Amino acid sequence: MSRGLIVVDVQNDFCEGGSVPVSGGARIATAIAGLVDRRADHDYAYVVATRDHHIDPGGHFSEHPDFQESFPVHCVAGQAGGEFHPNLAPALPKIDAVFFKGAHSASKSGFEGADDRGTSLAEWLRARGVDEVDVVGIATDHCVRATALDAVAAGFGARVLLDYAVGVAAHTSAAAVDDFHQAGVTVTGALPVPE
């Protein structure tokens, strides 16, 4: 058995000051950098990260977004908003691979992404003997949710570490936790108390 860590979408546009900011994003970026720094303490054989990497995602970009399937322009390939947040920078040398998703679609799940060689996340993990993953990042109720659910669907044991994730809203984050339980995703930590 081998465990990996999936760091989901800790990008400038999803943190404070970005085009689709999630409150607490910068704080979570710092926390995740610390987690990656202590990867040996958690027995992570591999650490990977996902990035929204939009080129022409069609209706995913909208001037009148519903914030479920459509959003303001964000994480455009080659632009600063799509880069990893600076608070994650100390962790980047310890990240083994990056998976880009959403070039021409919404692609919330990291399992829809591929590395720079075109290898899918599931294929990459399996090739290295990883059978369990921890999922952290932004946002609990969107891309973290989709990635964790797809991990289970792909046959991996999955755990979401809520202490290293941040959601858009309390009610949708709570609904995501319900989805995790129903799908067999283990959950650790607690959702933040709304201010």
Tab-separated table of C-alpha atoms in Angstrom:
chain	number	residue	atom	x	y	z
A	1	MET	CA	0.000	0.000	0.000
A	2	SER	CA	1.241	3.443	-0.912
A	3	ARG	CA	-0.341	6.823	-0.162
A	4	GLY	CA	-0.192	9.998	-2.222
A	5	LEU	CA	-1.219	13.583	-1.556
A	6	ILE	CA	-3.238	15.508	-4.149
A	7	VAL	CA	-3.056	19.295	-3.785
A	8	VAL	CA	-6.017	20.761	-5.658
A	9	ASP	CA	-5.959	24.138	-7.412
A	10	VAL	CA	-4.028	26.314	-4.954
A	11	GLN	CA	-3.866	29.091	-7.546
A	12	ASN	CA	-3.871	32.871	-7.438
A	13	ASP	CA	-7.342	33.278	-8.918
A	14	PHE	CA	-8.858	31.104	-6.173
A	15	CYS	CA	-7.229	33.035	-3.329
A	16	GLU	CA	-7.872	36.503	-2.003
A	17	GLY	CA	-7.302	39.080	-4.734
A	18	GLY	CA	-8.057	36.598	-7.520
A	19	SER	CA	-10.931	36.644	-9.986
A	20	VAL	CA	-12.868	33.882	-8.143
A	21	PRO	CA	-11.532	34.263	-4.591
A	22	VAL	CA	-12.275	31.821	-1.797
A	23	SER	CA	-11.938	33.327	1.663
A	24	GLY	CA	-9.078	31.607	3.465
A	25	GLY	CA	-7.340	30.488	0.286
A	26	ALA	CA	-4.010	32.136	1.120
A	27	ARG	CA	-4.096	30.682	4.637
A	28	ILE	CA	-4.741	27.202	3.270
A	29	ALA	CA	-1.883	27.628	0.780
A	30	THR	CA	0.463	28.240	3.717
A	31	ALA	CA	-0.936	25.269	5.650
A	32	ILE	CA	-0.553	22.958	2.652
A	33	ALA	CA	3.037	24.094	2.128
A	34	GLY	CA	3.732	23.002	5.703
A	35	LEU	CA	1.984	19.672	5.112
A	36	VAL	CA	4.070	19.003	2.021
A	37	ASP	CA	7.219	19.933	3.924
A	38	ARG	CA	6.310	17.208	6.447
A	39	ARG	CA	5.366	14.649	3.792
A	40	ALA	CA	7.570	11.973	5.341
A	41	ASP	CA	5.659	12.274	8.630
A	42	HIS	CA	2.476	11.375	6.746
A	43	ASP	CA	4.045	8.588	4.673
A	44	TYR	CA	3.291	10.275	1.371
A	45	ALA	CA	5.185	8.358	-1.281
A	46	TYR	CA	4.239	11.035	-3.820
A	47	VAL	CA	2.802	14.538	-3.815
A	48	VAL	CA	1.028	15.853	-6.892
A	49	ALA	CA	-0.843	19.051	-7.631
A	50	THR	CA	-3.648	20.012	-9.986
A	51	ARG	CA	-4.148	23.302	-11.775
A	52	ASP	CA	-7.045	24.812	-13.645
A	53	HIS	CA	-5.509	25.635	-17.028
A	54	HIS	CA	-8.166	27.207	-19.212
A	55	ILE	CA	-7.611	28.027	-22.864
A	56	ASP	CA	-11.146	28.017	-24.293
A	57	PRO	CA	-13.499	26.340	-21.807
A	58	GLY	CA	-16.665	27.446	-23.580
A	59	GLY	CA	-19.627	28.169	-21.314
A	60	HIS	CA	-17.521	27.652	-18.192
A	61	PHE	CA	-16.591	31.347	-18.559
A	62	SER	CA	-19.564	33.677	-18.346
A	63	GLU	CA	-20.336	37.358	-17.889
A	64	HIS	CA	-23.378	36.188	-15.896
A	65	PRO	CA	-22.026	33.173	-13.986
A	66	ASP	CA	-24.138	30.843	-11.857
A	67	PHE	CA	-21.053	29.904	-9.780
A	68	GLN	CA	-21.888	26.233	-10.177
A	69	GLU	CA	-21.042	25.413	-13.775
A	70	SER	CA	-20.136	28.891	-15.032
A	71	PHE	CA	-17.725	31.376	-13.476
A	72	PRO	CA	-15.950	34.648	-14.279
A	73	VAL	CA	-12.803	34.289	-16.355
A	74	HIS	CA	-10.134	32.581	-14.220
A	75	CYS	CA	-6.921	30.539	-14.376
A	76	VAL	CA	-6.249	31.346	-18.017
A	77	ALA	CA	-3.246	29.443	-19.337
A	78	GLY	CA	-0.140	31.617	-19.292
A	79	GLN	CA	-1.594	34.305	-17.031
A	80	ALA	CA	-0.697	35.113	-13.430
A	81	GLY	CA	-4.086	34.065	-12.084
A	82	GLY	CA	-3.422	30.482	-13.089
A	83	GLU	CA	-0.075	30.247	-11.287
A	84	PHE	CA	0.313	28.606	-7.903
A	85	HIS	CA	-0.227	30.984	-4.991
A	86	PRO	CA	3.055	32.371	-3.587
A	87	ASN	CA	2.303	30.873	-0.163
A	88	LEU	CA	2.594	27.426	-1.740
A	89	ALA	CA	6.019	28.239	-3.244
A	90	PRO	CA	8.100	26.550	-0.502
A	91	ALA	CA	6.362	23.260	-1.346
A	92	LEU	CA	6.834	23.340	-5.109
A	93	PRO	CA	10.255	21.602	-5.186
A	94	LYS	CA	8.682	18.680	-3.296
A	95	ILE	CA	5.748	18.260	-5.687
A	96	ASP	CA	6.410	15.295	-7.956
A	97	ALA	CA	4.028	16.131	-10.803
A	98	VAL	CA	1.461	18.728	-11.866
A	99	PHE	CA	-1.770	17.850	-13.670
A	100	PHE	CA	-3.454	20.477	-15.825
A	101	LYS	CA	-7.202	20.394	-16.353
A	102	GLY	CA	-9.883	22.326	-18.148
A	103	ALA	CA	-8.135	23.554	-21.273
A	104	HIS	CA	-11.373	23.242	-23.255
A	105	SER	CA	-13.916	22.345	-20.565
A	106	ALA	CA	-14.878	23.004	-16.956
A	107	SER	CA	-12.989	19.948	-15.591
A	108	LYS	CA	-13.432	20.281	-11.859
A	109	SER	CA	-11.784	16.963	-11.023
A	110	GLY	CA	-8.039	16.464	-10.988
A	111	PHE	CA	-8.729	13.051	-12.485
A	112	GLU	CA	-9.755	14.837	-15.684
A	113	GLY	CA	-6.297	16.369	-15.924
A	114	ALA	CA	-3.003	15.273	-17.435
A	115	ASP	CA	0.650	16.081	-16.888
A	116	ASP	CA	2.852	17.734	-19.497
A	117	ARG	CA	3.342	14.339	-21.171
A	118	GLY	CA	-0.382	13.666	-21.443
A	119	THR	CA	-0.461	11.090	-18.641
A	120	SER	CA	-3.688	11.112	-16.640
A	121	LEU	CA	-3.620	11.433	-12.865
A	122	ALA	CA	-5.051	7.942	-12.315
A	123	GLU	CA	-2.558	6.380	-14.716
A	124	TRP	CA	0.352	8.238	-13.093
A	125	LEU	CA	-0.628	7.140	-9.586
A	126	ARG	CA	-1.216	3.509	-10.559
A	127	ALA	CA	2.130	3.308	-12.353
A	128	ARG	CA	3.798	4.191	-9.054
A	129	GLY	CA	1.808	1.795	-6.899
A	130	VAL	CA	-0.298	4.435	-5.174
A	131	ASP	CA	-3.621	3.021	-3.990
A	132	GLU	CA	-4.694	5.608	-1.410
A	133	VAL	CA	-4.800	9.395	-1.689
A	134	ASP	CA	-5.339	12.345	0.606
A	135	VAL	CA	-7.022	15.318	-1.062
A	136	VAL	CA	-6.536	18.942	0.046
A	137	GLY	CA	-6.881	22.389	-1.510
A	138	ILE	CA	-9.466	24.719	-3.017
A	139	ALA	CA	-12.422	24.442	-2.903
A	140	THR	CA	-13.979	21.822	-0.642
A	141	ASP	CA	-17.346	22.163	-2.358
A	142	HIS	CA	-16.075	22.245	-5.943
A	143	CYS	CA	-12.767	20.834	-7.197
A	144	VAL	CA	-11.730	19.097	-3.965
A	145	ARG	CA	-15.146	17.425	-3.913
A	146	ALA	CA	-14.952	16.327	-7.549
A	147	THR	CA	-11.380	15.048	-7.197
A	148	ALA	CA	-12.116	13.007	-4.062
A	149	LEU	CA	-15.267	11.474	-5.542
A	150	ASP	CA	-13.451	10.612	-8.763
A	151	ALA	CA	-10.607	9.064	-6.768
A	152	VAL	CA	-13.036	6.588	-5.216
A	153	ALA	CA	-14.728	5.978	-8.558
A	154	ALA	CA	-11.307	5.167	-10.033
A	155	GLY	CA	-10.638	2.592	-7.317
A	156	PHE	CA	-8.425	4.557	-4.952
A	157	GLY	CA	-8.977	4.832	-1.236
A	158	ALA	CA	-9.590	8.531	-0.605
A	159	ARG	CA	-9.454	10.822	2.373
A	160	VAL	CA	-10.219	14.562	2.469
A	161	LEU	CA	-8.290	16.555	5.054
A	162	LEU	CA	-10.665	19.385	5.937
A	163	ASP	CA	-7.990	21.169	7.963
A	164	TYR	CA	-6.138	21.687	4.679
A	165	ALA	CA	-9.089	22.646	2.490
A	166	VAL	CA	-11.342	25.661	2.208
A	167	GLY	CA	-14.830	25.924	0.760
A	168	VAL	CA	-16.806	28.639	-0.944
A	169	ALA	CA	-19.827	28.459	1.371
A	170	ALA	CA	-20.750	26.684	4.588
A	171	HIS	CA	-23.881	24.968	3.271
A	172	THR	CA	-22.297	23.669	0.069
A	173	SER	CA	-19.207	22.510	1.970
A	174	ALA	CA	-21.428	20.623	4.412
A	175	ALA	CA	-23.239	19.048	1.455
A	176	ALA	CA	-19.861	18.015	0.017
A	177	VAL	CA	-18.985	16.287	3.296
A	178	ASP	CA	-22.277	14.388	3.074
A	179	ASP	CA	-21.324	13.354	-0.465
A	180	PHE	CA	-17.949	12.156	0.790
A	181	HIS	CA	-19.550	9.958	3.445
A	182	GLN	CA	-22.015	8.473	0.956
A	183	ALA	CA	-19.238	7.695	-1.545
A	184	GLY	CA	-16.913	6.104	0.994
A	185	VAL	CA	-14.445	8.987	1.188
A	186	THR	CA	-12.928	9.278	4.666
A	187	VAL	CA	-13.008	12.781	6.171
A	188	THR	CA	-10.656	14.150	8.807
A	189	GLY	CA	-10.753	17.505	10.564
A	190	ALA	CA	-13.726	19.825	10.643
A	191	LEU	CA	-15.317	22.445	8.473
A	192	PRO	CA	-14.505	25.980	9.631
A	193	VAL	CA	-17.168	27.702	11.707
A	194	PRO	CA	-18.743	30.502	9.643
A	195	GLU	CA	-17.775	33.960	10.897
